[in-house]
Amino acid sequence: MPPEAQTVLHTWCRQSDWNAPTIVGGAGARLLTADGRSILDMSSLAECSNLGHQHPRIVEAVRAQAARLCFVTNAWGAEPRARLAELLLEKSGFEGGRVYFTLGGADANEHAVKFSRQAGRKPHGWVITRERSYHGASYGAMALSGDARTADQVDPTAHRVVHVPPPYAYRCPFHAESEDACGTAAAERIAAVIDAHGPQEVAAVLMEPNAGTNGIVAPDTFWPALRRTTRARDVYLIADEVMSAFGRCGEWFAWQRYGEDGRPDLMALAKGLTGAHLPLGAVVLSAAVARALEPQTLFTGLTYSGHPLSCAAGVAAIESYEAEDLMSRSRELGTTMFGRLREMQHGNPLIGDVRGGHGLFAVLELVRARHSREPLSPWPELHVELRRLLGAAMDAGVSFAARGNLILLAPPLVIGEHDLADALDLLDRLLGSLAQAIHTGKQP
């Protein structure tokens, strides 16, 4: 039994079920276990290790910063904090904006909402978010999330949050006849909700531009239409880029696929910001939002906001993405991965939909029958045979991520081409066995 099994509370699981290997090291896209195994990481752990594990540039940057200065609060200046803010504004094109550093994604989203309400002088303004979304597990972030797992723990309306149907083209809640029409209809619903509340009462719309653990990738029509909707009504648009940024979707930030037509007013960042080498989140604010806040007192604070060690890791991460041309690499390998998944779909009746592919991120949605689109399991339950598939993959030295009836593929951007191909071949074989088990009722 792993040493932690009796002493640590582990996330998103029943404690009696937790039985994971102890990781003692890593290199590139591989993790090294205490019992000597090498595990290929096909999910970047929690979709956060975009640069792989133990990236030498980041390890060295943290070591060098620790020798100079480990910590100073946000009330004092710190060189790596200033440099990282400068780089984020440069890469996002938010000239004249500002950056607020947090500890991770949940508090980045909460602070983005807080800043939107304060800058817009709508202290109790409504925030519109999506059903089937995830923005974190603090109480505020749970209210923002449309997450079935935590829906009974918090009342969104008490936090002035309203949820709208998602741009889920495969199961379009608006019964649209095409993906593009579903994206447009989702944006139109948001416009209607803003108008029903009154734009003067709505502080922000908070949405994921692309990748998220909910497994919904919006049609290309959605984000530009949403931006037009919020801009026309003078409502701030917050992009939750916690998972989708830093190359995951082939760009520094996922909204950049749409150019200036997709630019949000605020962005929430974390995960790939340091490649997960150290905890760090951020809110990037446009010049207009920053100007609105600058004359006001900012009634918020985090002891470790802009921690020098984490910011040094962030600077090294951005330098690494750039030096290794990982945005282009993500797009190229993402196209290859997406094509291979499409081939798998043609040969396996369990694969109902394949979506993503803008970078090294894709989702397989599993169904019992392609014609009926009946889910393999009720959301968000994990089918017992899918659980067995994950175990078989681990036994073969590959770690895949699954949620409900979805398999989420998000390998590190540094993964080798042969490793990626071998992992997808393994997945193809295991899904074939899964199809046999589902249709015959027998274990493979």
Tab-separated table of C-alpha atoms in Angstrom:
chain	number	residue	atom	x	y	z
A	1	MET	CA	0.000	0.000	0.000
A	2	PRO	CA	1.379	3.495	-0.866
A	3	PRO	CA	2.661	5.468	2.162
A	4	GLU	CA	0.029	8.190	1.672
A	5	ALA	CA	-2.966	5.853	1.680
A	6	GLN	CA	-3.614	6.266	5.419
A	7	THR	CA	-2.394	9.818	6.016
A	8	VAL	CA	-3.368	12.142	3.130
A	9	LEU	CA	-6.768	13.275	1.861
A	10	HIS	CA	-6.684	12.899	-1.925
A	11	THR	CA	-8.787	14.947	-4.326
A	12	TRP	CA	-11.814	13.886	-6.373
A	13	CYS	CA	-11.932	10.297	-5.118
A	14	ARG	CA	-13.277	8.041	-2.393
A	15	GLN	CA	-10.347	7.705	-0.005
A	16	SER	CA	-10.713	3.936	0.319
A	17	ASP	CA	-10.319	3.631	-3.464
A	18	TRP	CA	-7.073	5.599	-3.724
A	19	ASN	CA	-4.140	3.404	-4.685
A	20	ALA	CA	-1.699	5.285	-6.876
A	21	PRO	CA	2.028	4.786	-7.454
A	22	THR	CA	4.507	7.055	-5.721
A	23	ILE	CA	6.319	9.297	-8.201
A	24	VAL	CA	9.971	9.969	-7.470
A	25	GLY	CA	11.103	11.728	-10.633
A	26	GLY	CA	10.347	12.578	-14.220
A	27	ALA	CA	11.850	13.612	-17.524
A	28	GLY	CA	10.093	14.958	-20.588
A	29	ALA	CA	6.711	13.295	-20.959
A	30	ARG	CA	7.568	10.465	-18.559
A	31	LEU	CA	7.095	9.951	-14.833
A	32	LEU	CA	9.338	7.678	-12.774
A	33	THR	CA	7.809	5.593	-9.980
A	34	ALA	CA	9.274	4.406	-6.702
A	35	ASP	CA	9.153	0.811	-7.936
A	36	GLY	CA	11.267	1.639	-10.984
A	37	ARG	CA	8.675	2.006	-13.721
A	38	SER	CA	8.565	4.691	-16.448
A	39	ILE	CA	5.021	5.954	-17.147
A	40	LEU	CA	4.175	7.944	-20.275
A	41	ASP	CA	1.969	10.861	-19.245
A	42	MET	CA	-0.828	11.387	-21.810
A	43	SER	CA	-2.718	13.988	-19.765
A	44	SER	CA	0.068	16.298	-18.523
A	45	LEU	CA	-1.119	15.081	-15.100
A	46	ALA	CA	-3.981	17.555	-14.464
A	47	GLU	CA	-3.578	19.092	-17.945
A	48	CYS	CA	-0.911	21.311	-16.414
A	49	SER	CA	2.563	19.888	-17.142
A	50	ASN	CA	2.705	21.403	-20.621
A	51	LEU	CA	6.510	21.460	-20.566
A	52	GLY	CA	6.822	17.920	-19.278
A	53	HIS	CA	8.482	16.984	-16.022
A	54	GLN	CA	11.636	18.420	-14.487
A	55	HIS	CA	12.279	20.796	-17.363
A	56	PRO	CA	15.962	21.729	-16.913
A	57	ARG	CA	15.554	25.430	-17.699
A	58	ILE	CA	12.862	25.805	-15.025
A	59	VAL	CA	14.671	23.704	-12.446
A	60	GLU	CA	17.764	25.851	-12.880
A	61	ALA	CA	15.772	29.114	-12.737
A	62	VAL	CA	14.163	28.109	-9.451
A	63	ARG	CA	17.522	27.040	-8.020
A	64	ALA	CA	19.124	30.358	-9.008
A	65	GLN	CA	16.229	32.415	-7.620
A	66	ALA	CA	16.279	30.481	-4.339
A	67	ALA	CA	19.944	31.385	-3.923
A	68	ARG	CA	19.100	35.096	-4.318
A	69	LEU	CA	15.669	35.578	-2.728
A	70	CYS	CA	13.086	32.988	-1.768
A	71	PHE	CA	10.262	35.246	-0.639
A	72	VAL	CA	9.037	38.774	-0.281
A	73	THR	CA	5.386	39.792	-0.060
A	74	ASN	CA	3.486	41.620	-2.780
A	75	ALA	CA	3.853	44.815	-0.734
A	76	TRP	CA	7.479	44.856	-1.933
A	77	GLY	CA	8.840	44.584	-5.446
A	78	ALA	CA	10.479	41.472	-6.833
A	79	GLU	CA	12.412	41.251	-10.102
A	80	PRO	CA	10.946	37.945	-11.376
A	81	ARG	CA	7.403	39.192	-10.643
A	82	ALA	CA	7.936	42.340	-12.684
A	83	ARG	CA	9.519	40.394	-15.534
A	84	LEU	CA	6.748	37.792	-15.665
A	85	ALA	CA	4.034	40.452	-15.723
A	86	GLU	CA	5.856	42.162	-18.580
A	87	LEU	CA	6.060	38.904	-20.541
A	88	LEU	CA	2.378	38.070	-20.016
A	89	LEU	CA	1.263	41.494	-21.220
A	90	GLU	CA	3.574	41.171	-24.209
A	91	LYS	CA	2.419	37.682	-25.237
A	92	SER	CA	-1.256	38.561	-24.809
A	93	GLY	CA	-1.026	41.962	-26.465
A	94	PHE	CA	-2.684	43.597	-23.434
A	95	GLU	CA	-0.611	46.741	-23.805
A	96	GLY	CA	-1.090	49.091	-20.874
A	97	GLY	CA	-2.802	46.382	-18.818
A	98	ARG	CA	-1.830	44.898	-15.492
A	99	VAL	CA	-1.346	41.455	-13.933
A	100	TYR	CA	-2.529	40.218	-10.555
A	101	PHE	CA	-0.819	37.048	-9.369
A	102	THR	CA	-2.688	34.324	-7.501
A	103	LEU	CA	-1.841	30.857	-6.218
A	104	GLY	CA	-3.770	28.875	-8.822
A	105	GLY	CA	-6.737	28.734	-11.152
A	106	ALA	CA	-9.649	28.872	-8.694
A	107	ASP	CA	-8.490	32.068	-7.017
A	108	ALA	CA	-7.579	33.536	-10.420
A	109	ASN	CA	-11.186	33.076	-11.551
A	110	GLU	CA	-12.550	34.464	-8.297
A	111	HIS	CA	-10.312	37.515	-8.531
A	112	ALA	CA	-11.247	38.075	-12.167
A	113	VAL	CA	-14.880	38.259	-11.057
A	114	LYS	CA	-13.967	40.512	-8.126
A	115	PHE	CA	-12.063	42.893	-10.412
A	116	SER	CA	-14.886	42.947	-12.965
A	117	ARG	CA	-17.405	43.941	-10.332
A	118	GLN	CA	-15.136	46.594	-8.856
A	119	ALA	CA	-13.982	48.065	-12.183
A	120	GLY	CA	-17.530	48.157	-13.533
A	121	ARG	CA	-18.864	49.586	-10.265
A	122	LYS	CA	-21.341	46.712	-10.041
A	123	PRO	CA	-20.452	45.256	-6.617
A	124	HIS	CA	-23.386	42.829	-6.732
A	125	GLY	CA	-23.420	42.389	-10.496
A	126	TRP	CA	-24.474	39.050	-11.944
A	127	VAL	CA	-21.884	36.760	-13.512
A	128	ILE	CA	-22.960	34.465	-16.338
A	129	THR	CA	-21.215	31.108	-16.675
A	130	ARG	CA	-21.942	27.801	-18.402
A	131	GLU	CA	-23.515	24.563	-17.378
A	132	ARG	CA	-20.970	21.737	-17.747
A	133	SER	CA	-18.063	24.041	-16.877
A	134	TYR	CA	-15.338	23.910	-14.244
A	135	HIS	CA	-13.671	26.952	-12.693
A	136	GLY	CA	-12.303	25.550	-9.428
A	137	ALA	CA	-13.327	23.895	-6.154
A	138	SER	CA	-13.433	26.783	-3.650
A	139	TYR	CA	-16.976	27.865	-2.742
A	140	GLY	CA	-16.856	30.877	-5.033
A	141	ALA	CA	-15.415	28.844	-7.893
A	142	MET	CA	-17.935	26.051	-7.324
A	143	ALA	CA	-20.714	28.624	-7.678
A	144	LEU	CA	-19.174	29.750	-10.952
A	145	SER	CA	-18.860	26.161	-12.155
A	146	GLY	CA	-21.640	24.196	-13.789
A	147	ASP	CA	-20.305	20.990	-12.263
A	148	ALA	CA	-22.701	18.169	-11.390
A	149	ARG	CA	-20.274	16.794	-8.800
A	150	THR	CA	-20.504	19.849	-6.550
A	151	ALA	CA	-23.915	21.268	-7.502
A	152	ASP	CA	-25.478	20.391	-4.129
A	153	GLN	CA	-22.722	22.135	-2.136
A	154	VAL	CA	-23.354	25.714	-3.156
A	155	ASP	CA	-26.182	28.003	-4.319
A	156	PRO	CA	-25.026	29.925	-7.405
A	157	THR	CA	-27.732	32.567	-7.032
A	158	ALA	CA	-26.400	33.425	-3.564
A	159	HIS	CA	-23.145	34.307	-5.320
A	160	ARG	CA	-25.052	36.216	-8.038
A	161	VAL	CA	-24.175	33.606	-10.663
A	162	VAL	CA	-26.479	32.344	-13.401
A	163	HIS	CA	-25.698	29.334	-15.588
A	164	VAL	CA	-26.612	29.049	-19.269
A	165	PRO	CA	-26.628	25.993	-21.580
A	166	PRO	CA	-23.243	25.220	-23.154
A	167	PRO	CA	-22.231	25.293	-26.841
A	168	TYR	CA	-22.173	21.480	-26.812
A	169	ALA	CA	-22.595	20.779	-30.525
A	170	TYR	CA	-22.644	16.965	-30.238
A	171	ARG	CA	-25.653	17.166	-27.906
A	172	CYS	CA	-26.807	20.689	-28.721
A	173	PRO	CA	-29.234	21.952	-26.052
A	174	PHE	CA	-30.708	24.305	-28.654
A	175	HIS	CA	-31.400	21.477	-31.145
A	176	ALA	CA	-29.438	23.331	-33.804
A	177	GLU	CA	-28.894	21.580	-37.131
A	178	SER	CA	-25.168	22.277	-37.384
A	179	GLU	CA	-22.164	22.927	-35.149
A	180	ASP	CA	-21.929	26.546	-36.290
A	181	ALA	CA	-25.604	27.106	-35.592
A	182	CYS	CA	-25.211	25.617	-32.102
A	183	GLY	CA	-22.358	28.009	-31.336
A	184	THR	CA	-24.391	30.980	-32.515
A	185	ALA	CA	-27.454	29.873	-30.559
A	186	ALA	CA	-25.396	29.543	-27.363
A	187	ALA	CA	-24.123	33.113	-27.742
A	188	GLU	CA	-27.635	34.349	-28.467
A	189	ARG	CA	-28.900	32.729	-25.261
A	190	ILE	CA	-26.255	34.618	-23.291
A	191	ALA	CA	-27.357	37.851	-24.937
A	192	ALA	CA	-30.935	37.109	-23.933
A	193	VAL	CA	-29.943	36.408	-20.320
A	194	ILE	CA	-27.962	39.657	-20.128
A	195	ASP	CA	-30.926	41.585	-21.540
A	196	ALA	CA	-33.349	39.880	-19.145
A	197	HIS	CA	-31.290	40.905	-16.113
A	198	GLY	CA	-30.412	44.282	-17.616
A	199	PRO	CA	-26.844	44.968	-18.796
A	200	GLN	CA	-26.370	47.424	-15.940
A	201	GLU	CA	-26.884	44.512	-13.517
A	202	VAL	CA	-24.482	42.065	-15.193
A	203	ALA	CA	-20.797	42.435	-14.273
A	204	ALA	CA	-19.207	39.748	-16.448
A	205	VAL	CA	-19.497	36.641	-18.541
A	206	LEU	CA	-16.935	33.966	-17.571
A	207	MET	CA	-16.279	31.205	-20.101
A	208	GLU	CA	-13.625	28.710	-21.206
A	209	PRO	CA	-12.541	29.585	-24.784
A	210	ASN	CA	-11.563	26.012	-25.661
A	211	ALA	CA	-10.161	23.161	-23.600
A	212	GLY	CA	-11.678	22.309	-20.256
A	213	THR	CA	-12.182	19.229	-18.131
A	214	ASN	CA	-15.876	19.304	-19.019
A	215	GLY	CA	-14.844	18.014	-22.440
A	216	ILE	CA	-16.861	20.560	-24.426
A	217	VAL	CA	-15.057	22.305	-27.276
A	218	ALA	CA	-17.237	25.111	-28.603
A	219	PRO	CA	-17.816	25.561	-32.349
A	220	ASP	CA	-15.740	28.300	-33.963
A	221	THR	CA	-18.800	30.544	-34.199
A	222	PHE	CA	-19.252	30.766	-30.444
A	223	TRP	CA	-16.398	32.843	-29.030
A	224	PRO	CA	-16.444	35.712	-31.589
A	225	ALA	CA	-20.245	35.940	-31.269
A	226	LEU	CA	-19.932	35.991	-27.479
A	227	ARG	CA	-17.345	38.771	-27.678
A	228	ARG	CA	-19.660	40.852	-29.885
A	229	THR	CA	-22.514	40.229	-27.469
A	230	THR	CA	-20.637	41.346	-24.353
A	231	ARG	CA	-18.984	44.311	-26.052
A	232	ALA	CA	-22.325	45.620	-27.355
A	233	ARG	CA	-23.777	45.472	-23.835
A	234	ASP	CA	-20.746	46.879	-21.984
A	235	VAL	CA	-20.308	43.652	-20.000
A	236	TYR	CA	-16.808	42.363	-19.278
A	237	LEU	CA	-15.768	39.063	-20.863
A	238	ILE	CA	-13.470	36.891	-18.743
A	239	ALA	CA	-11.609	34.071	-20.505
A	240	ASP	CA	-10.878	31.160	-18.191
A	241	GLU	CA	-7.620	30.110	-19.848
A	242	VAL	CA	-6.411	28.061	-16.881
A	243	MET	CA	-6.279	24.890	-18.980
A	244	SER	CA	-6.373	26.190	-22.555
A	245	ALA	CA	-3.402	28.601	-22.497
A	246	PHE	CA	0.345	28.160	-23.025
A	247	GLY	CA	0.210	26.015	-26.119
A	248	ARG	CA	-2.442	23.546	-25.041
A	249	CYS	CA	-4.664	24.734	-27.886
A	250	GLY	CA	-1.852	25.761	-30.212
A	251	GLU	CA	-1.583	29.422	-29.169
A	252	TRP	CA	-0.232	31.310	-26.199
A	253	PHE	CA	-3.893	31.856	-25.290
A	254	ALA	CA	-6.775	29.994	-26.920
A	255	TRP	CA	-8.757	33.131	-27.769
A	256	GLN	CA	-5.930	34.265	-30.063
A	257	ARG	CA	-7.219	31.866	-32.748
A	258	TYR	CA	-9.894	34.497	-33.372
A	259	GLY	CA	-7.580	37.519	-33.496
A	260	GLU	CA	-8.773	40.839	-32.127
A	261	ASP	CA	-12.391	39.728	-32.579
A	262	GLY	CA	-11.845	37.302	-29.727
A	263	ARG	CA	-9.884	39.448	-27.261
A	264	PRO	CA	-11.425	39.273	-23.749
A	265	ASP	CA	-11.301	41.966	-21.101
A	266	LEU	CA	-9.653	39.721	-18.516
A	267	MET	CA	-7.926	36.338	-18.528
A	268	ALA	CA	-7.513	33.826	-15.717
A	269	LEU	CA	-4.325	31.745	-15.965
A	270	ALA	CA	-2.565	28.952	-14.056
A	271	LYS	CA	-1.407	25.390	-14.891
A	272	GLY	CA	0.889	25.913	-17.915
A	273	LEU	CA	1.979	29.296	-16.554
A	274	THR	CA	4.863	27.525	-14.810
A	275	GLY	CA	4.348	24.181	-16.534
A	276	ALA	CA	3.163	23.152	-13.033
A	277	HIS	CA	6.712	23.196	-11.668
A	278	LEU	CA	5.531	25.560	-8.921
A	279	PRO	CA	2.025	26.801	-7.976
A	280	LEU	CA	1.042	30.069	-9.658
A	281	GLY	CA	-2.022	31.711	-11.149
A	282	ALA	CA	-2.681	35.113	-12.644
A	283	VAL	CA	-5.351	37.498	-13.815
A	284	VAL	CA	-4.366	39.553	-16.845
A	285	LEU	CA	-6.394	42.749	-17.159
A	286	SER	CA	-6.854	44.914	-20.233
A	287	ALA	CA	-5.757	48.548	-20.127
A	288	ALA	CA	-9.369	49.696	-19.759
A	289	VAL	CA	-10.025	47.469	-16.744
A	290	ALA	CA	-6.676	48.399	-15.209
A	291	ARG	CA	-7.384	52.131	-15.618
A	292	ALA	CA	-10.754	51.711	-13.907
A	293	LEU	CA	-9.144	49.995	-10.907
A	294	GLU	CA	-6.042	52.161	-10.476
A	295	PRO	CA	-7.739	55.081	-8.623
A	296	GLN	CA	-9.489	52.658	-6.262
A	297	THR	CA	-8.172	50.769	-3.264
A	298	LEU	CA	-7.862	47.073	-4.063
A	299	PHE	CA	-9.454	45.272	-1.109
A	300	THR	CA	-7.911	41.899	-1.672
A	301	GLY	CA	-4.670	40.096	-0.980
A	302	LEU	CA	-2.871	36.769	-0.900
A	303	THR	CA	0.212	36.252	1.255
A	304	TYR	CA	2.001	34.406	-1.540
A	305	SER	CA	0.761	36.569	-4.422
A	306	GLY	CA	3.573	36.785	-6.965
A	307	HIS	CA	5.912	34.529	-4.967
A	308	PRO	CA	9.427	35.131	-6.360
A	309	LEU	CA	10.225	31.422	-6.781
A	310	SER	CA	6.992	30.772	-8.670
A	311	CYS	CA	7.453	33.860	-10.836
A	312	ALA	CA	11.010	32.790	-11.678
A	313	ALA	CA	9.546	29.462	-12.801
A	314	GLY	CA	6.977	31.353	-14.873
A	315	VAL	CA	9.615	33.446	-16.622
A	316	ALA	CA	11.636	30.318	-17.429
A	317	ALA	CA	8.497	28.562	-18.670
A	318	ILE	CA	7.661	31.343	-21.121
A	319	GLU	CA	11.281	31.424	-22.305
A	320	SER	CA	11.096	27.647	-22.833
A	321	TYR	CA	7.850	27.737	-24.804
A	322	GLU	CA	9.432	30.356	-27.053
A	323	ALA	CA	12.930	28.862	-27.396
A	324	GLU	CA	11.545	25.413	-28.257
A	325	ASP	CA	8.818	26.781	-30.592
A	326	LEU	CA	6.215	24.796	-28.687
A	327	MET	CA	3.203	26.699	-30.033
A	328	SER	CA	3.976	25.423	-33.530
A	329	ARG	CA	4.867	21.993	-32.213
A	330	SER	CA	1.555	21.754	-30.382
A	331	ARG	CA	-0.366	22.630	-33.541
A	332	GLU	CA	1.571	20.139	-35.655
A	333	LEU	CA	1.390	17.227	-33.218
A	334	GLY	CA	-2.191	18.141	-32.378
A	335	THR	CA	-3.149	17.798	-36.038
A	336	THR	CA	-1.428	14.410	-36.176
A	337	MET	CA	-3.102	13.209	-32.980
A	338	PHE	CA	-6.526	14.418	-34.080
A	339	GLY	CA	-6.210	12.666	-37.430
A	340	ARG	CA	-5.274	9.390	-35.736
A	341	LEU	CA	-8.250	9.693	-33.383
A	342	ARG	CA	-10.560	10.249	-36.338
A	343	GLU	CA	-9.220	7.044	-37.893
A	344	MET	CA	-9.941	5.231	-34.643
A	345	GLN	CA	-13.476	6.596	-34.644
A	346	HIS	CA	-14.224	5.064	-38.061
A	347	GLY	CA	-13.256	1.630	-36.770
A	348	ASN	CA	-14.811	1.693	-33.305
A	349	PRO	CA	-18.590	2.126	-32.729
A	350	LEU	CA	-18.016	3.267	-29.140
A	351	ILE	CA	-16.363	6.531	-30.252
A	352	GLY	CA	-19.304	8.830	-30.796
A	353	ASP	CA	-17.442	12.093	-31.198
A	354	VAL	CA	-13.872	13.391	-31.497
A	355	ARG	CA	-13.328	17.072	-30.797
A	356	GLY	CA	-10.472	19.488	-30.205
A	357	GLY	CA	-7.362	19.213	-32.336
A	358	HIS	CA	-6.345	22.888	-32.319
A	359	GLY	CA	-3.269	21.868	-30.348
A	360	LEU	CA	-2.312	18.882	-28.219
A	361	PHE	CA	-5.787	18.534	-26.766
A	362	ALA	CA	-8.577	16.234	-27.875
A	363	VAL	CA	-11.643	14.564	-26.411
A	364	LEU	CA	-13.150	11.178	-27.216
A	365	GLU	CA	-16.792	10.891	-26.222
A	366	LEU	CA	-17.788	7.255	-25.741
A	367	VAL	CA	-21.301	5.991	-26.481
A	368	ARG	CA	-23.087	2.652	-26.413
A	369	ALA	CA	-24.335	3.112	-29.963
A	370	ARG	CA	-23.286	5.751	-32.461
A	371	HIS	CA	-26.760	6.141	-34.001
A	372	SER	CA	-28.495	6.802	-30.669
A	373	ARG	CA	-25.615	8.668	-29.015
A	374	GLU	CA	-26.536	6.991	-25.729
A	375	PRO	CA	-23.691	7.801	-23.321
A	376	LEU	CA	-21.498	4.948	-22.183
A	377	SER	CA	-22.401	6.015	-18.638
A	378	PRO	CA	-24.555	8.748	-17.062
A	379	TRP	CA	-22.567	11.952	-16.582
A	380	PRO	CA	-20.270	12.177	-14.684
A	381	GLU	CA	-20.008	8.478	-13.740
A	382	LEU	CA	-17.036	6.432	-14.965
A	383	HIS	CA	-18.074	3.117	-16.507
A	384	VAL	CA	-16.466	0.088	-14.844
A	385	GLU	CA	-15.034	-1.092	-18.171
A	386	LEU	CA	-13.502	2.305	-18.832
A	387	ARG	CA	-11.907	2.119	-15.401
A	388	ARG	CA	-10.444	-1.249	-16.410
A	389	LEU	CA	-9.118	0.304	-19.629
A	390	LEU	CA	-7.244	2.938	-17.613
A	391	GLY	CA	-5.773	0.205	-15.409
A	392	ALA	CA	-4.684	-1.858	-18.416
A	393	ALA	CA	-3.041	1.206	-19.960
A	394	MET	CA	-1.171	1.892	-16.733
A	395	ASP	CA	0.018	-1.706	-16.645
A	396	ALA	CA	1.361	-1.100	-20.164
A	397	GLY	CA	3.195	2.039	-18.997
A	398	VAL	CA	0.815	4.763	-20.219
A	399	SER	CA	-1.383	7.068	-18.118
A	400	PHE	CA	-4.617	8.275	-19.757
A	401	ALA	CA	-7.195	10.598	-18.185
A	402	ALA	CA	-10.945	9.986	-18.272
A	403	ARG	CA	-13.980	11.724	-16.847
A	404	GLY	CA	-17.462	10.295	-17.137
A	405	ASN	CA	-17.806	8.960	-20.679
A	406	LEU	CA	-14.884	11.063	-21.944
A	407	ILE	CA	-11.225	10.308	-22.551
A	408	LEU	CA	-9.175	13.510	-22.371
A	409	LEU	CA	-5.904	13.560	-24.297
A	410	ALA	CA	-3.517	16.361	-23.346
A	411	PRO	CA	0.098	15.123	-23.409
A	412	PRO	CA	3.031	17.422	-22.649
A	413	LEU	CA	3.983	19.577	-25.627
A	414	VAL	CA	7.459	18.019	-25.509
A	415	ILE	CA	6.249	14.445	-26.034
A	416	GLY	CA	8.204	12.498	-28.642
A	417	GLU	CA	6.479	11.630	-31.910
A	418	HIS	CA	7.091	7.909	-31.458
A	419	ASP	CA	5.829	7.931	-27.878
A	420	LEU	CA	2.668	9.716	-29.013
A	421	ALA	CA	2.095	7.251	-31.851
A	422	ASP	CA	2.671	4.241	-29.584
A	423	ALA	CA	0.279	5.582	-26.948
A	424	LEU	CA	-2.456	6.128	-29.541
A	425	ASP	CA	-1.932	2.617	-30.920
A	426	LEU	CA	-2.299	1.258	-27.390
A	427	LEU	CA	-5.473	3.282	-26.887
A	428	ASP	CA	-6.876	1.945	-30.167
A	429	ARG	CA	-6.300	-1.652	-29.044
A	430	LEU	CA	-7.760	-1.067	-25.607
A	431	LEU	CA	-10.837	0.661	-27.025
A	432	GLY	CA	-11.336	-2.332	-29.304
A	433	SER	CA	-11.343	-4.597	-26.270
A	434	LEU	CA	-13.668	-2.168	-24.482
A	435	ALA	CA	-16.129	-2.298	-27.393
A	436	GLN	CA	-16.100	-6.085	-27.223
A	437	ALA	CA	-16.722	-6.040	-23.470
A	438	ILE	CA	-19.612	-3.570	-23.762
A	439	HIS	CA	-21.340	-5.379	-26.616
A	440	THR	CA	-20.880	-8.926	-25.313
A	441	GLY	CA	-21.155	-8.190	-21.617
A	442	LYS	CA	-17.879	-10.026	-21.051
A	443	GLN	CA	-14.612	-8.690	-19.751
A	444	PRO	CA	-11.884	-8.483	-22.442
